[in-house]
PDB file of C-alpha atoms and ligand atoms in Angstrom:
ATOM      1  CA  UNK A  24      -1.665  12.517  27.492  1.00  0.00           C
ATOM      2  CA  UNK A  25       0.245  15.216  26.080  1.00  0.00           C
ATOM      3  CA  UNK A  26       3.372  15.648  23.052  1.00  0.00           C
ATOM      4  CA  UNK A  27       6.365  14.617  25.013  1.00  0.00           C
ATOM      5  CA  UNK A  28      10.207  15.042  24.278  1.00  0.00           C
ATOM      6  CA  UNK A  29      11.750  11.265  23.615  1.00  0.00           C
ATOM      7  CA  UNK A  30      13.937  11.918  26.868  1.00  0.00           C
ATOM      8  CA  UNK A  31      10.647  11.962  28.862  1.00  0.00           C
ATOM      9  CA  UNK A  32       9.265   8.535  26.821  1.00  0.00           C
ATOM     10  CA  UNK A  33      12.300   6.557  26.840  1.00  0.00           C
ATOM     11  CA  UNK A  34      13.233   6.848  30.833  1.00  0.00           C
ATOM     12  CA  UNK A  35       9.801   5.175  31.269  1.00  0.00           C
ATOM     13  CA  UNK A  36      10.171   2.618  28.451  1.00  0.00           C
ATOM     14  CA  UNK A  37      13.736   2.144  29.384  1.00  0.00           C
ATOM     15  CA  UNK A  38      12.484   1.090  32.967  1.00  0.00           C
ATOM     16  CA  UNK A  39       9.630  -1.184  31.927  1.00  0.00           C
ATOM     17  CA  UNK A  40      11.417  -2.823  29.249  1.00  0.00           C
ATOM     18  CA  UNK A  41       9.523  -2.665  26.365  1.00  0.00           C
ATOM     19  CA  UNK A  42      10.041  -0.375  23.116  1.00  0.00           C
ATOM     20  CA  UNK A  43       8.041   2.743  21.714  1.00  0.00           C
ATOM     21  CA  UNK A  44       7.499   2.218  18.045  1.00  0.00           C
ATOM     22  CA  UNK A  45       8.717   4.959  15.773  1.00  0.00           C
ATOM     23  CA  UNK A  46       6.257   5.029  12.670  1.00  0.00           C
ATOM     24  CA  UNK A  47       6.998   7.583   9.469  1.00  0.00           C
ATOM     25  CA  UNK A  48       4.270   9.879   8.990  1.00  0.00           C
ATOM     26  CA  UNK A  49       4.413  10.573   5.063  1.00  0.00           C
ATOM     27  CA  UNK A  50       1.002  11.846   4.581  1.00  0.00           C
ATOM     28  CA  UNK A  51      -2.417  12.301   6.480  1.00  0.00           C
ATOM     29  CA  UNK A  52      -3.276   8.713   5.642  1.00  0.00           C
ATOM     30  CA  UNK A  53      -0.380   7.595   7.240  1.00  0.00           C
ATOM     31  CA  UNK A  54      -0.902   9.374  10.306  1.00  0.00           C
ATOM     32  CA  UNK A  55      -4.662   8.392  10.702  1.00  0.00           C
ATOM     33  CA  UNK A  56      -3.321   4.914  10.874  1.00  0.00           C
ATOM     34  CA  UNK A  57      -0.767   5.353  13.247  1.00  0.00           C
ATOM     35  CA  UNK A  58      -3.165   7.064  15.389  1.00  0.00           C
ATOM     36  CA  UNK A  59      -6.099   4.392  14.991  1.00  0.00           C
ATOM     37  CA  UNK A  60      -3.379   1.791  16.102  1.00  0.00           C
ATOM     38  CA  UNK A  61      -2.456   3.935  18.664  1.00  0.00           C
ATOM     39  CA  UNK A  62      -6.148   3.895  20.528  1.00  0.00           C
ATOM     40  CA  UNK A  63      -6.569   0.462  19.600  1.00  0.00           C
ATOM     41  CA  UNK A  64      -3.937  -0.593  21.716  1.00  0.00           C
ATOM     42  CA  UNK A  65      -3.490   2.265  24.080  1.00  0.00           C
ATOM     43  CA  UNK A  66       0.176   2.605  23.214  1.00  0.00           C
ATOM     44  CA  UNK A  67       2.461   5.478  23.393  1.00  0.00           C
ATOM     45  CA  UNK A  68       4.176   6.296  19.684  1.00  0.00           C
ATOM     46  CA  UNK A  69       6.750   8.090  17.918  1.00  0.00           C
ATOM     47  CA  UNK A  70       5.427  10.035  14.946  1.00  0.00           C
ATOM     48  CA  UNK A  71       8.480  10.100  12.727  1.00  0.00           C
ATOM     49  CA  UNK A  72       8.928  12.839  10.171  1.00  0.00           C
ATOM     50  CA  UNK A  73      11.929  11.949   7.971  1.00  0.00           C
ATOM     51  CA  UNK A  74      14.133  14.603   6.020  1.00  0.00           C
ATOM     52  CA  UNK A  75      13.788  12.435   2.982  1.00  0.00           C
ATOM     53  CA  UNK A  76      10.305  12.368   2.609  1.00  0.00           C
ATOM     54  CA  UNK A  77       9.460  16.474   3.027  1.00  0.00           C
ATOM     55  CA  UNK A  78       8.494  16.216  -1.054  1.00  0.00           C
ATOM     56  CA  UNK A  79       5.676  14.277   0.142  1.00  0.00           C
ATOM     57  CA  UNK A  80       4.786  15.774   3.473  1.00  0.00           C
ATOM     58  CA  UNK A  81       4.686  19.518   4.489  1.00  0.00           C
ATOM     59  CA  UNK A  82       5.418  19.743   8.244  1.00  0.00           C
ATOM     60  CA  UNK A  83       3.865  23.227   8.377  1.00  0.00           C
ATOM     61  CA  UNK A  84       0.509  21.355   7.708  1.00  0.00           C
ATOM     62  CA  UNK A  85       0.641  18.137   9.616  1.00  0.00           C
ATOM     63  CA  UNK A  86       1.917  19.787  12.651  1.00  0.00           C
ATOM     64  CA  UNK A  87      -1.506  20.953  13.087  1.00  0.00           C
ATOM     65  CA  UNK A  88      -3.248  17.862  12.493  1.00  0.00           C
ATOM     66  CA  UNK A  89      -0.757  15.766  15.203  1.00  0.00           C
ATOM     67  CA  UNK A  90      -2.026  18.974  17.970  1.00  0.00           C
ATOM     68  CA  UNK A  91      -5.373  18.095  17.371  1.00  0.00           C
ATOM     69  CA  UNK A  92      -4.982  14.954  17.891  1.00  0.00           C
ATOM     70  CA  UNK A  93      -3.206  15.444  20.969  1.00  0.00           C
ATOM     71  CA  UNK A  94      -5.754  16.954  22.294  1.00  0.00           C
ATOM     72  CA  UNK A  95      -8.235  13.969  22.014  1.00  0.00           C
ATOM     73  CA  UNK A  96      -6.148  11.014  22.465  1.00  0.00           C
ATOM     74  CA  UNK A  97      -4.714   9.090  25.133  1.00  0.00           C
ATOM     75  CA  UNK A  98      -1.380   8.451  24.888  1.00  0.00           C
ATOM     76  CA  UNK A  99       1.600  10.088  24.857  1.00  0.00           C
ATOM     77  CA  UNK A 100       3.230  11.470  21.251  1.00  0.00           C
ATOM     78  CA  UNK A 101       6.633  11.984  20.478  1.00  0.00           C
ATOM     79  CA  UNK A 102       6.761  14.102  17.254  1.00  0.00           C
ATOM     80  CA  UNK A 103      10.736  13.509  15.886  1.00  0.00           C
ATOM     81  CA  UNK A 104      12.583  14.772  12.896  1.00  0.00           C
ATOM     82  CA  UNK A 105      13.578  11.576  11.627  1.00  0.00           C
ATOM     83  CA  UNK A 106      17.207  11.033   9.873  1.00  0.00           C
ATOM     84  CA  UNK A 107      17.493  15.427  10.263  1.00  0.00           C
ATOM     85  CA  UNK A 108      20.889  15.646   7.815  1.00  0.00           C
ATOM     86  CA  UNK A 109      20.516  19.329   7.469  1.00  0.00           C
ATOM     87  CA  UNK A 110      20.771  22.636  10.013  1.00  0.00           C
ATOM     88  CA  UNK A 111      17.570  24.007   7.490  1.00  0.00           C
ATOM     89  CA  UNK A 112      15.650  20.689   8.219  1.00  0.00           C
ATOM     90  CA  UNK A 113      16.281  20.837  12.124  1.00  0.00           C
ATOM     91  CA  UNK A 114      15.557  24.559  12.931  1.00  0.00           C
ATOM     92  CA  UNK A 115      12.303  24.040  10.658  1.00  0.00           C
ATOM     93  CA  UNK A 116      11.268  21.410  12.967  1.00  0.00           C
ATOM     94  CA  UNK A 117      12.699  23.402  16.113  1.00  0.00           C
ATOM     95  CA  UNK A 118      10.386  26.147  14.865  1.00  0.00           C
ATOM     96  CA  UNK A 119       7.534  24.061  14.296  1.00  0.00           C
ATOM     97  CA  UNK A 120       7.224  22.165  17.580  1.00  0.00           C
ATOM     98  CA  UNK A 121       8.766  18.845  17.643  1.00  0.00           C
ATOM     99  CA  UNK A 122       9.631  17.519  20.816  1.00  0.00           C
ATOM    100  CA  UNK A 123      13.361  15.226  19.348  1.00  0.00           C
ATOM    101  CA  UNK A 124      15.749  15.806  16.462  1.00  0.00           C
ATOM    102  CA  UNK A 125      17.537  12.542  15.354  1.00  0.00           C
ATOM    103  CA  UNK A 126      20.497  14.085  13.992  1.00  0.00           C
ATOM    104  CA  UNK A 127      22.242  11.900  11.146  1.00  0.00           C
ATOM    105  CA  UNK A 128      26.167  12.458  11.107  1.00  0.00           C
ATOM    106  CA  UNK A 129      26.586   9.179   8.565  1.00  0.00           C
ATOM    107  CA  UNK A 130      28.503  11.518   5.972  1.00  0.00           C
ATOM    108  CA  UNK A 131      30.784  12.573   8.863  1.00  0.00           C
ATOM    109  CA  UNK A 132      33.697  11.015   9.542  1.00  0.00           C
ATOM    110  CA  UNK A 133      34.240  10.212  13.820  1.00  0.00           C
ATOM    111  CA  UNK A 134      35.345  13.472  14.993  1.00  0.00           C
ATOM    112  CA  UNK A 135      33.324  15.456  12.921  1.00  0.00           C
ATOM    113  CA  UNK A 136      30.674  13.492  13.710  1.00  0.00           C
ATOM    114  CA  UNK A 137      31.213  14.410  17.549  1.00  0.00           C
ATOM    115  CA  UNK A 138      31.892  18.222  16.619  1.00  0.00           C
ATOM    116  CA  UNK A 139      28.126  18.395  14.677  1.00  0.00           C
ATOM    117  CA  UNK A 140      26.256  16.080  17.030  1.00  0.00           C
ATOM    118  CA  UNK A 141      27.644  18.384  19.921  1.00  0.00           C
ATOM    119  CA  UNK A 142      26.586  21.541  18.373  1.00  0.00           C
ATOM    120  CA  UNK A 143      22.946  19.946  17.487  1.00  0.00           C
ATOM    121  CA  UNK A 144      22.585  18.977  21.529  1.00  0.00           C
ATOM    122  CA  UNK A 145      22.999  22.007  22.584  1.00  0.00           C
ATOM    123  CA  UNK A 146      20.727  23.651  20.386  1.00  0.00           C
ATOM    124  CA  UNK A 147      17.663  20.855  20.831  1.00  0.00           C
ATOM    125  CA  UNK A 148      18.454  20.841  24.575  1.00  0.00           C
ATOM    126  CA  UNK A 149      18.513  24.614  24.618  1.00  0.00           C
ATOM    127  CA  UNK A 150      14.647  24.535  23.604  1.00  0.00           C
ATOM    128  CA  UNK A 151      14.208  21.224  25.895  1.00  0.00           C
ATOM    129  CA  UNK A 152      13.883  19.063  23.580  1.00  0.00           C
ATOM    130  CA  UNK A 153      15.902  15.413  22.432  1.00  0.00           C
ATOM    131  CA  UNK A 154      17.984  14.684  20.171  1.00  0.00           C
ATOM    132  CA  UNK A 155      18.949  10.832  19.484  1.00  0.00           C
ATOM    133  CA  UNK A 156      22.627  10.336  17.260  1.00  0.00           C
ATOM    134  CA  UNK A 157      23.786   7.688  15.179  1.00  0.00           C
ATOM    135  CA  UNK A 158      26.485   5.600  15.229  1.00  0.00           C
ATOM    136  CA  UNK A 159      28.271   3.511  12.194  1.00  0.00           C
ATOM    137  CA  UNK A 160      25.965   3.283   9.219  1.00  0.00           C
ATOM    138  CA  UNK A 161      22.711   1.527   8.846  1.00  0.00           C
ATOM    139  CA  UNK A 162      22.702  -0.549   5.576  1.00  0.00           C
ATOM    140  CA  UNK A 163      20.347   0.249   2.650  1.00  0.00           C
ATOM    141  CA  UNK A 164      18.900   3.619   1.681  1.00  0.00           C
ATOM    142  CA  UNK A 165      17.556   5.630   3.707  1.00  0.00           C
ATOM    143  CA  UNK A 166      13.949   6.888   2.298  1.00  0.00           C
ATOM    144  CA  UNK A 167      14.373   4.687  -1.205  1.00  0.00           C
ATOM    145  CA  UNK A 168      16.044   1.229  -1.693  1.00  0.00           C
ATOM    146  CA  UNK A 169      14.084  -1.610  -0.737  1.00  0.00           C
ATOM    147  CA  UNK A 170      16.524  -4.185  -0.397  1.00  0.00           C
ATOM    148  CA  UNK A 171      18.881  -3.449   2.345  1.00  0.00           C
ATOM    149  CA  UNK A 172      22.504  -5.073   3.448  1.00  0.00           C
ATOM    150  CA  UNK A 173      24.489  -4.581   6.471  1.00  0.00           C
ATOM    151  CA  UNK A 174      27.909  -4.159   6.095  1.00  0.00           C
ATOM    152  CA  UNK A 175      29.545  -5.534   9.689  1.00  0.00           C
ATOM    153  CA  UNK A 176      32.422  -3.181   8.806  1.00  0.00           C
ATOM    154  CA  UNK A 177      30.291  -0.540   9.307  1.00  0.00           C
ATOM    155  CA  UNK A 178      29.038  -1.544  13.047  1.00  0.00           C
ATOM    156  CA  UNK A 179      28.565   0.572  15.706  1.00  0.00           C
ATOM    157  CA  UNK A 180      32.240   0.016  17.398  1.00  0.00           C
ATOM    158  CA  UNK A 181      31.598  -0.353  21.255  1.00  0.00           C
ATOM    159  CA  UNK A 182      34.575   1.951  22.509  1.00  0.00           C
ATOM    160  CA  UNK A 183      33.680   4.454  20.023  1.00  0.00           C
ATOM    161  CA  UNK A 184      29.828   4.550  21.197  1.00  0.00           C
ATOM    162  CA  UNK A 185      31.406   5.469  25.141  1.00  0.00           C
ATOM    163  CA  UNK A 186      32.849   8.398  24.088  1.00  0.00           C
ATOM    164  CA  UNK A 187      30.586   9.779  21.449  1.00  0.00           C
ATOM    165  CA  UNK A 188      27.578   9.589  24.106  1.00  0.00           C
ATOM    166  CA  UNK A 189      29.901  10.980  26.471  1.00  0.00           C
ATOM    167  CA  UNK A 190      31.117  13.966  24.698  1.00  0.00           C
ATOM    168  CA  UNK A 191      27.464  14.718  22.800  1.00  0.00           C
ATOM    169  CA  UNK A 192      25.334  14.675  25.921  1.00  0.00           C
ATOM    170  CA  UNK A 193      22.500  12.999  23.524  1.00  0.00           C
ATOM    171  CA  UNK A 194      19.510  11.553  24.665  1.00  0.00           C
ATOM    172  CA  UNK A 195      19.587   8.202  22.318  1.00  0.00           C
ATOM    173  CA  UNK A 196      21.546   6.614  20.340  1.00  0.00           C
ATOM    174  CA  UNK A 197      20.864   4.734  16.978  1.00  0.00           C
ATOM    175  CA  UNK A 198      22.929   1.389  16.930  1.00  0.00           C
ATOM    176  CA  UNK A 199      24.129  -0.388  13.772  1.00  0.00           C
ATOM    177  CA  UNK A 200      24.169  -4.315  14.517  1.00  0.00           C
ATOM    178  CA  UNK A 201      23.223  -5.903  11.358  1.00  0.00           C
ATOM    179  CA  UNK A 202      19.819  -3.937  10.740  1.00  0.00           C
ATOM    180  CA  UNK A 203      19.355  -2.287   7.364  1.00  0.00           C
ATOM    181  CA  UNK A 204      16.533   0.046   6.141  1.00  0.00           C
ATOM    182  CA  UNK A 205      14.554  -1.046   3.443  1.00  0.00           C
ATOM    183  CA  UNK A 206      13.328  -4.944   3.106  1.00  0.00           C
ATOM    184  CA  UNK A 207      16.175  -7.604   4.087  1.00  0.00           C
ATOM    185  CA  UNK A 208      17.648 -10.224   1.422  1.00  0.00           C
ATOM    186  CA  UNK A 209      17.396 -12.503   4.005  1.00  0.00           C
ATOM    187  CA  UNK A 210      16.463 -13.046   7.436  1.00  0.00           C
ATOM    188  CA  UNK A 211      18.922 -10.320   9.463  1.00  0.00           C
ATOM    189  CA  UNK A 212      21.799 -11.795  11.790  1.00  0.00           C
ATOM    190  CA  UNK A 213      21.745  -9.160  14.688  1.00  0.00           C
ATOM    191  CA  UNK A 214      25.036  -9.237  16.744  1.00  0.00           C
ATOM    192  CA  UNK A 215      23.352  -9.236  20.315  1.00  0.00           C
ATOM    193  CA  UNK A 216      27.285  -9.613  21.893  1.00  0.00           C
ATOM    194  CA  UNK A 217      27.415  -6.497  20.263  1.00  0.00           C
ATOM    195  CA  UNK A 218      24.020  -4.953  21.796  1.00  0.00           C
ATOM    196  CA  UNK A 219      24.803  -6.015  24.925  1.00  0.00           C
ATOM    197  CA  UNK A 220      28.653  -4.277  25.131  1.00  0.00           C
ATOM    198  CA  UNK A 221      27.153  -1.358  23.691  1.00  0.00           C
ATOM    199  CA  UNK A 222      24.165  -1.093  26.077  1.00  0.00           C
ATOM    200  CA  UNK A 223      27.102  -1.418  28.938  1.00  0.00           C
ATOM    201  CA  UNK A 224      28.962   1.689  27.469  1.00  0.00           C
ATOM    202  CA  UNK A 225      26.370   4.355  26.421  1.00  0.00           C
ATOM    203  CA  UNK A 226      24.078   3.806  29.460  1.00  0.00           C
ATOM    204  CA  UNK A 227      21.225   5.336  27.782  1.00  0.00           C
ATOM    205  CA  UNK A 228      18.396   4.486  25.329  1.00  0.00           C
ATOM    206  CA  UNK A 229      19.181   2.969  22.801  1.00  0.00           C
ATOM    207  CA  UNK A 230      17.685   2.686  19.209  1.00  0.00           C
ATOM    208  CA  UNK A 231      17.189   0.251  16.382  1.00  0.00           C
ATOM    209  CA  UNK A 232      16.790   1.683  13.021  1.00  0.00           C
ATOM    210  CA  UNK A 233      15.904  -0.648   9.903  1.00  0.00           C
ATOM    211  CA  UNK A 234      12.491  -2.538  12.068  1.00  0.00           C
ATOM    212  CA  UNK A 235      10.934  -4.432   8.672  1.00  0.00           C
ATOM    213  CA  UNK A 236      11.567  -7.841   8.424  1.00  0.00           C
ATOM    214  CA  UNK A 237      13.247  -8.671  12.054  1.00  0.00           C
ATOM    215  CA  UNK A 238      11.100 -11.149  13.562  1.00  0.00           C
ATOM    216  CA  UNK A 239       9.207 -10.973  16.737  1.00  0.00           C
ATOM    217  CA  UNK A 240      11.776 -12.785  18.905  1.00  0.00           C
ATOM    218  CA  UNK A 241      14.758 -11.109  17.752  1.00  0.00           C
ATOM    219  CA  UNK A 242      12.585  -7.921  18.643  1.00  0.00           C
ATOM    220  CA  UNK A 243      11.837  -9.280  22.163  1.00  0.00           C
ATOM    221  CA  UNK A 244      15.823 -10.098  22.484  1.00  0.00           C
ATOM    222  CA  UNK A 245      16.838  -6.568  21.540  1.00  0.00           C
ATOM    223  CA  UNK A 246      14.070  -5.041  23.782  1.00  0.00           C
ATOM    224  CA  UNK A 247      16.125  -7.000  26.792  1.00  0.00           C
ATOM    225  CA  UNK A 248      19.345  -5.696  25.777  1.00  0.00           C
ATOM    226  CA  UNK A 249      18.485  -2.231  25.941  1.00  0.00           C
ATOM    227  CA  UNK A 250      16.745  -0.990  22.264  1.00  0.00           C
ATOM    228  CA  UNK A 251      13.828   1.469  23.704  1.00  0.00           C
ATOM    229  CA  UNK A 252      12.780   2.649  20.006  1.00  0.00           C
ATOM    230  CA  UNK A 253      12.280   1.322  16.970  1.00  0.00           C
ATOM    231  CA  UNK A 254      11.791   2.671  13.540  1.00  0.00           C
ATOM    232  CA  UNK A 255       9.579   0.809  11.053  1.00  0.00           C
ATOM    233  CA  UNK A 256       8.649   2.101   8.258  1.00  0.00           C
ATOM    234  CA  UNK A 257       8.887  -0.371   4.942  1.00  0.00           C
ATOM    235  CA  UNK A 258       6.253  -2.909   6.187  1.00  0.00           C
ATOM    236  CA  UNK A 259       3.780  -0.211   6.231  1.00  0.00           C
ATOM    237  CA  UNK A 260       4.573   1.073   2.738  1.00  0.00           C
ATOM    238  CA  UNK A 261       4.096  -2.545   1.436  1.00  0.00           C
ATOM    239  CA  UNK A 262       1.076  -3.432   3.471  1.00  0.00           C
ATOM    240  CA  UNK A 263      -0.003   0.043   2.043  1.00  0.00           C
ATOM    241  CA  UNK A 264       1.070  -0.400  -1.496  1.00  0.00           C
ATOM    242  CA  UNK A 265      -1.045  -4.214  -1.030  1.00  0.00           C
ATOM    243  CA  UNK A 266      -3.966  -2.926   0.388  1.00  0.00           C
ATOM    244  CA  UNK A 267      -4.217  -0.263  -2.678  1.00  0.00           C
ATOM    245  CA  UNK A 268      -3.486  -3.061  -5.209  1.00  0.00           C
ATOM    246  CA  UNK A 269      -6.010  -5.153  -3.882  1.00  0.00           C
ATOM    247  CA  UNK A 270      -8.583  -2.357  -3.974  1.00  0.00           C
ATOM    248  CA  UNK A 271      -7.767  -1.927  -7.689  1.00  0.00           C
ATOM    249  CA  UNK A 272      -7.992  -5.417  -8.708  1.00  0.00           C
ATOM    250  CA  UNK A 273     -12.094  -5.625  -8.009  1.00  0.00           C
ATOM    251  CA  UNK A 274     -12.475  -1.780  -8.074  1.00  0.00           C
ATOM    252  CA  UNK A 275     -15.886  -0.691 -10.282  1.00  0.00           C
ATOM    253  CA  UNK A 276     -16.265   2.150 -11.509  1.00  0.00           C
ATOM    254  CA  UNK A 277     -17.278   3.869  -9.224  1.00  0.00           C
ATOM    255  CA  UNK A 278     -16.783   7.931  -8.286  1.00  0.00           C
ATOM    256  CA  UNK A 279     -15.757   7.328  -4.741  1.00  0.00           C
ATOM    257  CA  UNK A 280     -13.349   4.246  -5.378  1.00  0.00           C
ATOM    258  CA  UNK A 281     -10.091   6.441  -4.796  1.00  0.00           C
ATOM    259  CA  UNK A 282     -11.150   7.518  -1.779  1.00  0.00           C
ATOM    260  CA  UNK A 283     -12.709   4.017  -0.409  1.00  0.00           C
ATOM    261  CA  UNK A 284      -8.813   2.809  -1.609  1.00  0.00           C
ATOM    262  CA  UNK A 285      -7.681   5.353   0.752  1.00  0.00           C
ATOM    263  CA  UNK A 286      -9.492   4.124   3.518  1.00  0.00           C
ATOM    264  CA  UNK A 287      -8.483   0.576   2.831  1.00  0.00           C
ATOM    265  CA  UNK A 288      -4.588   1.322   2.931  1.00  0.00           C
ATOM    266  CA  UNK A 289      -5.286   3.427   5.918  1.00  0.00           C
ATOM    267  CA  UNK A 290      -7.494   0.037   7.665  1.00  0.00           C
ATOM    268  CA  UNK A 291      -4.327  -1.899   6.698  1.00  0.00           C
ATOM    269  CA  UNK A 292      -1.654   0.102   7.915  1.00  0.00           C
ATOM    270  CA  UNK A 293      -2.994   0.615  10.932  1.00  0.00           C
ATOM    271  CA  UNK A 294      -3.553  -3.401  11.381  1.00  0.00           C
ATOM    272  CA  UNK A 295       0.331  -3.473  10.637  1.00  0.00           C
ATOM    273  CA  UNK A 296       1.052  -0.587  13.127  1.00  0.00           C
ATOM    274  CA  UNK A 297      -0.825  -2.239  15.814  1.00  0.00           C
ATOM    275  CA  UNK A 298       1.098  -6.010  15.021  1.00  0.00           C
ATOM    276  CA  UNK A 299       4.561  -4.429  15.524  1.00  0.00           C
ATOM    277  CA  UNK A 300       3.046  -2.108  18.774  1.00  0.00           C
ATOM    278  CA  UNK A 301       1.956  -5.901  20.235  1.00  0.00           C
ATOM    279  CA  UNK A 302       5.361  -7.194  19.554  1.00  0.00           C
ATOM    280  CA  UNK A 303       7.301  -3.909  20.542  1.00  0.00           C
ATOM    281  CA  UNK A 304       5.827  -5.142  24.192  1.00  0.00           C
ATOM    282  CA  UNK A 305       4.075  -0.822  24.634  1.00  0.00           C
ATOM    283  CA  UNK A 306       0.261  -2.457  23.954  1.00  0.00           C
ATOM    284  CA  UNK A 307      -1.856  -0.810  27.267  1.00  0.00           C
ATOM    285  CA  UNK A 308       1.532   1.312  28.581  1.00  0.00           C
ATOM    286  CA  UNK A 309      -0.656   4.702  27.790  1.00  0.00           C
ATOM    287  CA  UNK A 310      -1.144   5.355  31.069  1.00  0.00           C
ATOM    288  CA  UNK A 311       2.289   5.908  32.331  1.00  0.00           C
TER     289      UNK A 311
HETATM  290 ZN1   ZN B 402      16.487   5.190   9.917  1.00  0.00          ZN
END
């Protein structure tokens, strides 16, 4: 049991077919019930810290907290700057320990794209750590809307995803095949034909952003064509924001009853955690 780079996680996920869950860590609530999912199931995680959400969460402090618990799990921790748009946010995270940089290029047009995700590589890989890239642009907002679209115009392109993984050197890459962040109008139409080609051309990891609201067999399907991550992040803000709601509705009046709410969101999101680690196939794959 140990922190591990994503390079390290994904060869073995990649070769057993299943997927590591990536889950956002926006406070120490969140984190307690990633972990208690975690040893539930005895399941390997990504502990996602996104650019977007550093009002809410200061890495210097919860760096400390995710050692700890390294020390007294079981299963292996990747601890990733998630959606890293910034050279500030990625050399703070450098500094502080984390074992993969996704590096978001969205802004950048193709080339440019190449030029910054090149430049990012060799730093991470320089310290020995991962870096995962994106390619095309993942509907919704990233770290606010709630109701996300994909835009098929915007698809990871096939030829395009050969030679940016070529010329990058990156460890994963974030596809765009009809997910979107935030929660989906309606049920998301994933291009697997897509997938597949893509899978063929990188020939590494690869990584589906935008995990709320897909359902458990297009999960399974992806898993087979070659997604070895997954980010999910909404379903536990709105089992989270449920939980809390439900607290308040038949709260007393009492002194405690913020922190018992607490402890209810936290029982919650970890029951949602644990769901999507039974679907993403990594229940029991601790012990690599
Ligand atoms: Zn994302």
């Amino acid at each position: 049991m140990a922190l591990v780079t994503l390079k390290t996680m994904l060869d073995k996920v990649y070769q057993k077919r299943y997927a590591a869950g990536a889950f956002n860590v926006i406070n120490l609530n969140f984190l307690e019930a990633i972990i208690l999912a975690a040893r539930h199931t005895a399941s390997p995680v990504v502990l996602n810290i996104a650019e977007v959400h550093f009002p809410f969460v200061t890495m210097e402090y919860i760096v400390p907290a995710v050692r700890e618990i390294i020390k007294r799990g079981r299963f292996d921790v990747v601890l990733n700057l998630d959606h890293g748009k910034t050279i500030d946010a990625i050399e703070r995270a450098l500094a502080n320990g984390f074992t993969s940089i996704m590096f978001d290029g969205l802004h950048l047009d193709f080339d440019e794209n190449i030029h910054q995700t090149c430049e990012v590589a060799r730093m991470c890989h320089f310290w020995n750590i991962s870096i995962e890239a994106e390619l095309g642009a993942i509907g919704g907002a990233e770290g606010g809307g709630l109701v996300g679209a994909a835009d098929s115009a915007k698809y990871t392109d096939v030829g395009q995803a050969k030679t940016f993984v070529e010329q990058t050197g990156i460890d994963a890459l974030a596809v765009v095949i009809g997910n979107s962040h935030g929660r989906y109008k309606c049920q998301p139409d994933l291009d697997f034909e897509r997938l597949r080609a893509i899978r063929d051309a990188a020939g590494i990891p690869l990584v589906l952003h935008g995990g709320s609201g897909i359902s458990a067999d297009d999960f399974r399907k992806a898993i087979s064509l070659g997604i070895a991550k997954i980010n999910f992040l909404t379903g536990m803000s709105e089992a989270a924001m449920q939980a809390a709601a439900s607290y308040m509705s038949t709260a007393g009046e009492r002194y405690n009853d913020y922190s018992l709410m607490l402890n209810q969101v936290k029982d919650r999101v970890a029951e949602v955690v644990a769901e999507q680690i039974e679907i993403f196939g990594s229940r029991g794959q601790a012990a690599f």
